[in-house]
Structures are given as C-alpha cells and as structure tokens.
C-alpha cells in the first residue's frame, strides 16, 4: 500500500518523464502502457496497479492486465478467484464454481461433490444410500442405523435398526445389514426381507452375531423339519452318538447322520433290505449273515423253557443245590403264600407296565433320571424290538408287522400253553415207556389246570396289547403340516395309504 501523495507524485513524474505520449489516440483510445489514470489532488489510500476484484484474475507477467479491476476477465469455470488473484485455484471439494466465481457454491442438499474443479451443480453426485449429504459433503449413518434411499440430506433419514440388532459398520443401506446380537436370531425367513430378533430357542446355540432362521445352529440331539422352521424338537435318542448330529442345516431336515433321514433321523436313506436301523448304534448298518437262522434260533430258544420244564430238568437240577438252599427256597415259598404276595406282585407289575408305556402313548418328556429308572422295569413288557432282531432285513420291520406280532403272539402262546398241558400226560407216559400212554390223557382236568396260567398270560400281555392299540392312532404333527405315526415314523398319517 503506497502512502497517499507518493503514489500520485510517482504517477505524475512518470507522466512528465514521458512528454511524448505518442500520436493522438483518437476518440476510442486502446490500452496504452504510457498512460496513467489521473487522480485528483489529495490523499488516496489505494494500491497501484489496481487489484483484480473478486471473480476476476490478472497476470503477474503482464502489468497491462491490471490497468483496471476487470483484469484479464472472469474466473474460468471450475476455478475460484479471490481478490487480487493472478492464478485461479481449483474449486473446493463439495462445491461447484461457475464462470466468475470468487468462492465455491455448495452442492444442493442431497448431493455431494467428490472431486475438485466442478463447474456446475449438475456435476454434483446424488447422495448414495447409507449417507446423508448437506453442504456438499456426505456423512455416513452411524452403526445401528441404516438409510436405504438416495438423495437424502436430513439426519432423520438414518433409520434405527430393530431392537437387539446392530450393524457391522456404519453407512448401512438396508435393514438386512442389521444383524441380531449374540444369543438372538432373526425369526423372519429370508423371503420376508425384514428383521425381528428373538431369543434363541431351546436346542439352539447362537454363539455368533447375525444368526438367522436359515443359519440357526442346533445342538446335538435336536431336530427340525427344515431351514425355515423354528420348531426345534428333542430327538428320542438324544445324548452321546445321537442320530441328530446338530449344527447348521444345509438342506432337507435334521441335521442327521449321513445314512439317516426322516423325523428325528430315525429312518434309513436306503429303504431296501440291505440295511437296517440299529437303535443301539443310532445309525443304519448293513445286513449281514443268515438272518433267517437267527430269527428261528431266537424262537427256538424262547420255546425251550416250557419243553425243558416238561422234561423235568428243574427236578433233576434241584438235587445239585445244597440242603440249606432248598430250605431257603421252601421258606420263601411259604412266606409268599402267607403274605399273599401274588396279588401285590401283580399290582406292581401292572403299575410298571403302564408307567413304562406312558411316554409312548401320551408323548411325554420325562427327566433323564426317571427315564433310566423306567428302562429297568421295561423288561416286564413283551416287545418284538426287545428281541434285538434286525427284522428290517427280512422286510418285517414295519409297524404293521410289529402290531400283528403284538396282537397274535399272545394267542399263539395261549394255544401253545394249552397244548403243553394237554400233551403232558402223553409225554410222561412215553418217557416212562408205558405202552398205554395214549390212554393217559385227561383233557378236562388239564384244561382246568391250564386256566390259571392263561389268566397270568392275559394279565401280562394286556398292557402290551392295549398300549399297542393306542399307539396305532398316535400321530405326531410337525410344523410342516405333515404328521407321522410315533410308533413308526415311516408311516405318514392322514394319507390315502393309511387312512
């Protein structure tokens, strides 16, 4: 800033030192470096040459561009020119600069300027989802918030995630980015396109954030019908080496061991007679050996008891026991008669026969200790599966055959017992080499003698037969809408085949 007067003196001296300013410029003189602007007498607080005004720029290499405040001309598009600018600067980020701009103009609300040197607002970009844009800059929605729309500028555009959820990072663009916290899972299916977190149900293990219904991991010993089901059910063989292996269900039902399928993973994938389901190993194993001989041997062994008794094996063996043992047995027999233990034992057996069948008939879940205790008394029930025979390998493993056995086996045993009593005198006569053995039969007497045994047999098998009849109508309904017979999960109820 030159002091007032000094500038004027310099200018006047410059003019006087050039007494020949050149030819007459005419009525429209052009710029002339030898001409000066005339100023009046007095003090002037100004810079000379003139400073280019805002939005204009001049060149420091050519003083002639600064003979007036307009200098070279307006600032170029995409540039800013403050006062006294000789080199235009790029327009700042978040702004656009039309021609002649002294400062940048912010991009409109809902728009953002990512680069420099923007010349028009049309060059601003639309604010992307996950952000709000104001003043030309983009601000990301914080964690646990999301914005699915573009072109937003109000903070209210960032929506809060549903309860018990959070996002992995900021700038979330969808509610799908809101992940359920550890211990929760999204109960909505993937097709629903929404989030509703719920506490993980019994049987699941939600140890990671973001668990969904499709990725819900199951504990070992639990089963569900599909990846869209939250109905987790405890498998009957839950425990060590269960057929329900747990984990994340890839497809189908389960998760099951590789060879298993169906409700509670109780059916073999191979449905022919080459494999059978082993209840002890909780998996399907190959059929091996001559199973027909095994079955025949089992029934022969079951029939050996009455035959051995009729041949007098017990009477022959009792003499091998000591006298004290025989006396003890006699004393126990007398005590049995005196205390009328027969009726009490029958009542006790009836109780345990009914109690051990409750879980099968009424589908109850008993505590593990109670189940183990009742398994001890399960020997009082006559069951074909208790024989441990792989009848599936013979094509006899279905519930139809099991029910037929349960219904008709007692009748066969009753007939065999009656024939056993009727044939007793004849067998004794033959063993005694009596030539008139065929006249020793006493049918009426032996039928009356067989009556108590028949009553005991009917007493023993009645709970078994009645519970089998009830189980024929006991179906379990799953959340898929399908129901299966609890006694045989290969039987689907309410189908044309079994109705």
XYZ file of C-alpha atoms in Angstrom, residues 282-493:
212
model
C -28.156 -94.849 16.283
C -27.385 -95.368 12.624
C -28.101 -97.648 9.688
C -25.843 -100.673 9.405
C -25.595 -103.314 6.661
C -27.488 -106.568 6.959
C -25.036 -109.424 7.459
C -25.233 -113.174 7.912
C -28.139 -115.577 7.600
C -30.788 -113.662 9.489
C -33.435 -116.290 8.901
C -31.434 -118.726 11.025
C -31.018 -116.050 13.680
C -34.772 -115.492 13.895
C -35.508 -119.220 14.002
C -32.877 -119.732 16.709
C -34.409 -116.948 18.774
C -37.873 -118.506 18.721
C -36.487 -121.973 19.405
C -34.698 -120.584 22.444
C -37.926 -118.974 23.616
C -39.752 -122.295 23.356
C -37.010 -124.279 25.080
C -38.134 -123.192 28.538
C -41.523 -124.995 28.676
C -40.121 -128.071 26.963
C -37.240 -128.221 29.408
C -39.627 -127.902 32.311
C -41.808 -130.734 30.965
C -38.722 -132.954 30.606
C -38.064 -132.478 34.319
C -34.820 -130.527 34.037
C -35.626 -128.482 37.127
C -36.387 -131.580 39.220
C -33.122 -133.098 38.131
C -31.087 -129.967 38.826
C -32.581 -129.096 42.206
C -30.756 -132.005 43.868
C -27.475 -130.345 42.987
C -28.200 -127.424 45.328
C -27.283 -127.592 48.983
C -29.838 -128.503 51.591
C -29.715 -125.018 53.041
C -30.548 -123.514 49.666
C -33.507 -125.828 49.186
C -34.773 -124.960 52.674
C -34.400 -121.251 51.912
C -36.432 -121.645 48.750
C -39.119 -123.520 50.659
C -39.241 -120.806 53.314
C -39.611 -118.137 50.636
C -42.474 -120.089 49.081
C -44.321 -120.325 52.394
C -43.793 -116.608 53.041
C -45.113 -115.870 49.553
C -48.296 -117.743 50.377
C -48.755 -116.302 53.873
C -48.342 -112.664 52.779
C -50.452 -113.078 49.658
C -47.639 -111.623 47.580
C -49.139 -112.863 44.375
C -51.785 -110.136 44.236
C -49.274 -107.481 45.299
C -46.760 -108.523 42.675
C -49.467 -108.450 40.007
C -50.443 -104.925 41.007
C -46.808 -103.816 40.959
C -46.225 -105.342 37.556
C -49.359 -103.678 36.188
C -48.180 -100.326 37.522
C -44.760 -100.540 35.921
C -46.148 -101.899 32.666
C -48.409 -98.874 32.397
C -45.802 -96.351 33.558
C -43.172 -97.559 31.086
C -45.695 -97.099 28.256
C -46.825 -93.581 29.196
C -44.155 -91.801 27.152
C -45.077 -93.785 24.038
C -48.841 -93.341 24.297
C -49.046 -89.744 25.538
C -45.773 -88.348 24.139
C -44.388 -87.154 27.466
C -40.838 -85.944 28.054
C -39.618 -87.323 31.369
C -36.435 -86.291 33.183
C -33.368 -88.269 32.158
C -33.001 -89.965 35.554
C -36.641 -91.076 35.515
C -36.210 -92.469 32.019
C -33.186 -94.514 33.064
C -35.094 -95.866 36.076
C -38.085 -96.892 33.983
C -35.827 -98.631 31.494
C -35.016 -101.129 34.242
C -38.681 -102.132 34.539
C -39.202 -102.188 30.801
C -38.276 -105.870 30.883
C -41.808 -106.511 32.159
C -43.116 -105.553 28.720
C -43.101 -108.057 25.917
C -41.851 -106.304 22.788
C -40.648 -107.647 19.496
C -37.992 -104.940 19.302
C -36.627 -106.170 22.618
C -35.514 -109.355 20.883
C -32.846 -107.299 19.104
C -33.589 -108.932 15.774
C -32.963 -106.893 12.590
C -36.368 -107.729 11.139
C -35.984 -104.874 8.642
C -33.507 -107.034 6.787
C -36.291 -109.597 6.338
C -38.813 -106.996 5.249
C -40.661 -107.378 8.577
C -39.558 -104.186 10.314
C -42.638 -102.047 9.645
C -45.178 -101.160 12.291
C -47.775 -103.346 10.589
C -45.735 -106.468 11.315
C -44.917 -105.284 14.822
C -48.601 -104.681 15.534
C -49.533 -108.077 14.089
C -46.947 -109.761 16.298
C -48.201 -107.917 19.373
C -51.801 -108.912 18.697
C -51.335 -112.533 17.654
C -48.303 -113.634 19.664
C -50.317 -113.863 22.932
C -52.885 -116.051 21.180
C -50.155 -118.320 19.866
C -48.632 -118.547 23.336
C -52.035 -119.331 24.863
C -52.673 -122.141 22.363
C -49.158 -123.467 22.903
C -49.674 -123.430 26.676
C -52.966 -125.329 26.409
C -51.400 -127.899 24.105
C -48.482 -128.140 26.514
C -50.839 -129.064 29.360
C -52.910 -131.441 27.263
C -49.814 -133.218 25.958
C -48.236 -133.526 29.411
C -49.687 -136.946 30.399
C -48.899 -138.391 26.999
C -45.294 -137.168 27.138
C -44.863 -138.599 30.640
C -46.258 -141.937 29.506
C -43.915 -142.043 26.532
C -40.916 -141.174 28.700
C -41.992 -143.888 31.164
C -42.305 -146.356 28.249
C -45.891 -147.024 29.099
C -47.474 -148.893 26.218
C -50.854 -147.439 27.097
C -49.608 -143.840 27.012
C -52.375 -142.856 24.584
C -54.963 -143.626 27.299
C -53.349 -141.388 29.918
C -54.809 -138.142 28.678
C -57.164 -136.185 30.927
C -58.380 -133.286 28.688
C -60.971 -131.773 31.013
C -58.657 -131.856 34.010
C -55.727 -130.424 32.104
C -57.820 -127.612 30.616
C -58.827 -126.572 34.111
C -55.191 -126.828 35.179
C -54.187 -124.542 32.315
C -56.700 -121.879 33.298
C -54.515 -120.154 35.965
C -51.632 -119.969 33.517
C -53.881 -118.465 30.862
C -55.064 -115.852 33.350
C -51.443 -114.976 34.204
C -50.597 -114.748 30.489
C -53.556 -112.466 29.791
C -52.567 -110.355 32.790
C -49.030 -109.952 31.442
C -49.910 -109.173 27.833
C -52.967 -106.982 28.393
C -50.973 -103.725 28.944
C -48.800 -104.539 25.943
C -51.747 -105.204 23.618
C -53.787 -102.212 24.796
C -50.875 -99.780 24.502
C -50.097 -101.118 21.022
C -53.693 -100.447 20.052
C -53.458 -96.871 21.336
C -50.145 -96.297 19.553
C -51.788 -97.194 16.260
C -53.715 -93.910 16.492
C -50.995 -91.717 17.990
C -49.598 -89.382 15.338
C -47.163 -86.524 15.844
C -47.811 -83.329 13.899
C -44.835 -81.237 12.780
C -44.810 -77.561 11.835
C -44.543 -78.537 8.177
C -48.155 -79.702 8.405
C -47.267 -83.370 7.976
C -47.881 -85.932 10.691
C -46.233 -89.285 11.328
C -47.055 -92.340 13.402
C -44.992 -92.210 16.593
C -44.603 -95.976 16.617
C -43.148 -95.953 13.083
C -42.022 -92.662 11.546
C -42.052 -94.189 8.090
C -45.866 -94.134 8.292
C -47.336 -90.763 7.369
C -50.756 -90.254 8.890
